[in-house]
PDB file of C-alpha atoms in Angstrom:
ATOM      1  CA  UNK A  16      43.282 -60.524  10.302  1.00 56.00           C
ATOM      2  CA  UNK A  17      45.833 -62.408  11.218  1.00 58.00           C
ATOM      3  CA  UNK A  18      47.223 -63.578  14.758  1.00 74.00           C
ATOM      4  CA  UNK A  19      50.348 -61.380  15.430  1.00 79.00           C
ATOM      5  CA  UNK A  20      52.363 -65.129  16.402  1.00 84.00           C
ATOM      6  CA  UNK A  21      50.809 -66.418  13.069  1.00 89.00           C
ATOM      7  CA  UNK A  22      51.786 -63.317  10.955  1.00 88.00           C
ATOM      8  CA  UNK A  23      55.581 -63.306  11.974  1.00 91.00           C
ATOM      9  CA  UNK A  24      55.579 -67.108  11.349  1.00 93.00           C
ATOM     10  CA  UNK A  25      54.253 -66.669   7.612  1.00 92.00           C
ATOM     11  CA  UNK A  26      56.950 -63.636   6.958  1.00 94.00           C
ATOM     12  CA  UNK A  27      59.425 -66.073   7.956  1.00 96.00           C
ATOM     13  CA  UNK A  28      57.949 -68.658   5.692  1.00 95.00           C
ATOM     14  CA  UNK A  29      57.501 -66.400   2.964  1.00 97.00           C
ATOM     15  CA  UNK A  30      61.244 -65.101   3.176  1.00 97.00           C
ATOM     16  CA  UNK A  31      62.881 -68.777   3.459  1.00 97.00           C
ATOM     17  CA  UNK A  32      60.683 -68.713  -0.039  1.00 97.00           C
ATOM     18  CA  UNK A  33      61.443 -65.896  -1.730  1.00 97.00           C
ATOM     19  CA  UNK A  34      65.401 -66.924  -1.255  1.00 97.00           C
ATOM     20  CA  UNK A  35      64.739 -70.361  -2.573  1.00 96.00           C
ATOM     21  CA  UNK A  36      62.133 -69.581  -5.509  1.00 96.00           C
ATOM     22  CA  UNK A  37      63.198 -66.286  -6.486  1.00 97.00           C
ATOM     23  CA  UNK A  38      67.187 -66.665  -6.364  1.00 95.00           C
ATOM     24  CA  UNK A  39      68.030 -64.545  -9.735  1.00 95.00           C
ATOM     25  CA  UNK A  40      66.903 -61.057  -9.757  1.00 93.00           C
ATOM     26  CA  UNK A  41      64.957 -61.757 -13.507  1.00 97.00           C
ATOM     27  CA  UNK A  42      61.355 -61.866 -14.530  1.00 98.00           C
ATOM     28  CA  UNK A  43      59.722 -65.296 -13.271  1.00 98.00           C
ATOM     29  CA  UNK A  44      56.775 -66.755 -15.431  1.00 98.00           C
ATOM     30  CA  UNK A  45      53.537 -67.781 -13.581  1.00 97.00           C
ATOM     31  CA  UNK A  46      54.140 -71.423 -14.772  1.00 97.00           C
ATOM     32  CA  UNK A  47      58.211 -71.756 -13.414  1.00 98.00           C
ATOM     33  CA  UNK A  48      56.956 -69.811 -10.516  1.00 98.00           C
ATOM     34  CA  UNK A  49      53.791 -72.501 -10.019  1.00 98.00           C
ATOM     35  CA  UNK A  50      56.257 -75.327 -10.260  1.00 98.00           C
ATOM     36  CA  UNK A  51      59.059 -73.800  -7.717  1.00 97.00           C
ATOM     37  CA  UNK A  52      56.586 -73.396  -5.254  1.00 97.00           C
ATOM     38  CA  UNK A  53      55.083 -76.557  -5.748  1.00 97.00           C
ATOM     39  CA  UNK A  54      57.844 -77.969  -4.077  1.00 97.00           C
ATOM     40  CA  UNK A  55      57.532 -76.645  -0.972  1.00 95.00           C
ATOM     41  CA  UNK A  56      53.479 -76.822  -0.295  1.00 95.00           C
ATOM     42  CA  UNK A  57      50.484 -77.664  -3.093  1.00 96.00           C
ATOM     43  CA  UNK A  58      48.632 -74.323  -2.513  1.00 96.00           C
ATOM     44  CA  UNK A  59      50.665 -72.123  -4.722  1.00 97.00           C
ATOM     45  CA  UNK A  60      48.010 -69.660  -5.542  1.00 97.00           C
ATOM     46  CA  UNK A  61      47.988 -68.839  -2.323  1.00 95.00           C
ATOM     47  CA  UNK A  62      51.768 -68.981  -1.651  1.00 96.00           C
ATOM     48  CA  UNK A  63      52.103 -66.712  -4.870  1.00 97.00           C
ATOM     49  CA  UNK A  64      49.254 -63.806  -3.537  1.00 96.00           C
ATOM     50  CA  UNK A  65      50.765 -64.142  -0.093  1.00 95.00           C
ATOM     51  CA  UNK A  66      54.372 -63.077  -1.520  1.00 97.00           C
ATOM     52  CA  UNK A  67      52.360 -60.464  -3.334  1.00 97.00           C
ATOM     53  CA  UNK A  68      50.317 -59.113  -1.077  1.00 95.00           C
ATOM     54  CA  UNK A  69      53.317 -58.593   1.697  1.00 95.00           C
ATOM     55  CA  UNK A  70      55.192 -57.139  -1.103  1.00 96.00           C
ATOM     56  CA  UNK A  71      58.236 -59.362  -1.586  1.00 97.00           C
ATOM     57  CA  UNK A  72      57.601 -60.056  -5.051  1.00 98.00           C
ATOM     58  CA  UNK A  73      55.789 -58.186  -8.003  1.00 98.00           C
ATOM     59  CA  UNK A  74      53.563 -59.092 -10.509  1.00 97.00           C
ATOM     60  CA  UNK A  75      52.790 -57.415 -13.866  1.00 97.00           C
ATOM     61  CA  UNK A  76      51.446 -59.018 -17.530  1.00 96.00           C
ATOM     62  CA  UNK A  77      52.201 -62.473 -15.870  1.00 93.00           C
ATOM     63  CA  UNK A  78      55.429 -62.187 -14.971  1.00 98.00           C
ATOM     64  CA  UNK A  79      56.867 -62.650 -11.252  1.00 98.00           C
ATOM     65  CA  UNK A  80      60.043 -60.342  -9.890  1.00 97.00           C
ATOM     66  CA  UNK A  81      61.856 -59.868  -6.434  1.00 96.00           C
ATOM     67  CA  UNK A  82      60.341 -57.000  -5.096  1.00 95.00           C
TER      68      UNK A  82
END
């Protein structure tokens, strides 16, 4: 689990983000998704379950939407 500190720093990394990657509210594939986040850090599996998982964005068949 994480470090409270360490958890508010990630939600505020996650939300700068979500506003950058995710500006339209539309349906984002996995591979324009991959490449948006790529900009910001090279881990974007783990950028793209982190979003998930603290429920900012959804995923279903693939596809990537503002939660």
């Amino acid at each position: 689990r994480a470090h409270p500190a360490r958890a508010r720093k990630r939600a505020i990394v996650l939300r700068y983000l979500l506003d950058r990657c995710f500006v339209e509210d539309r349906p984002y594939p996995e591979k324009e998704v991959n490449q948006r986040l790529a900009v910001f850090h090279p881990d974007v599996a783990a950028l793209r379950r982190y979003l998930v998982d603290d429920g900012l964005v959804t995923r279903e068949a693939g596809l990537y939407r503002r939660a």
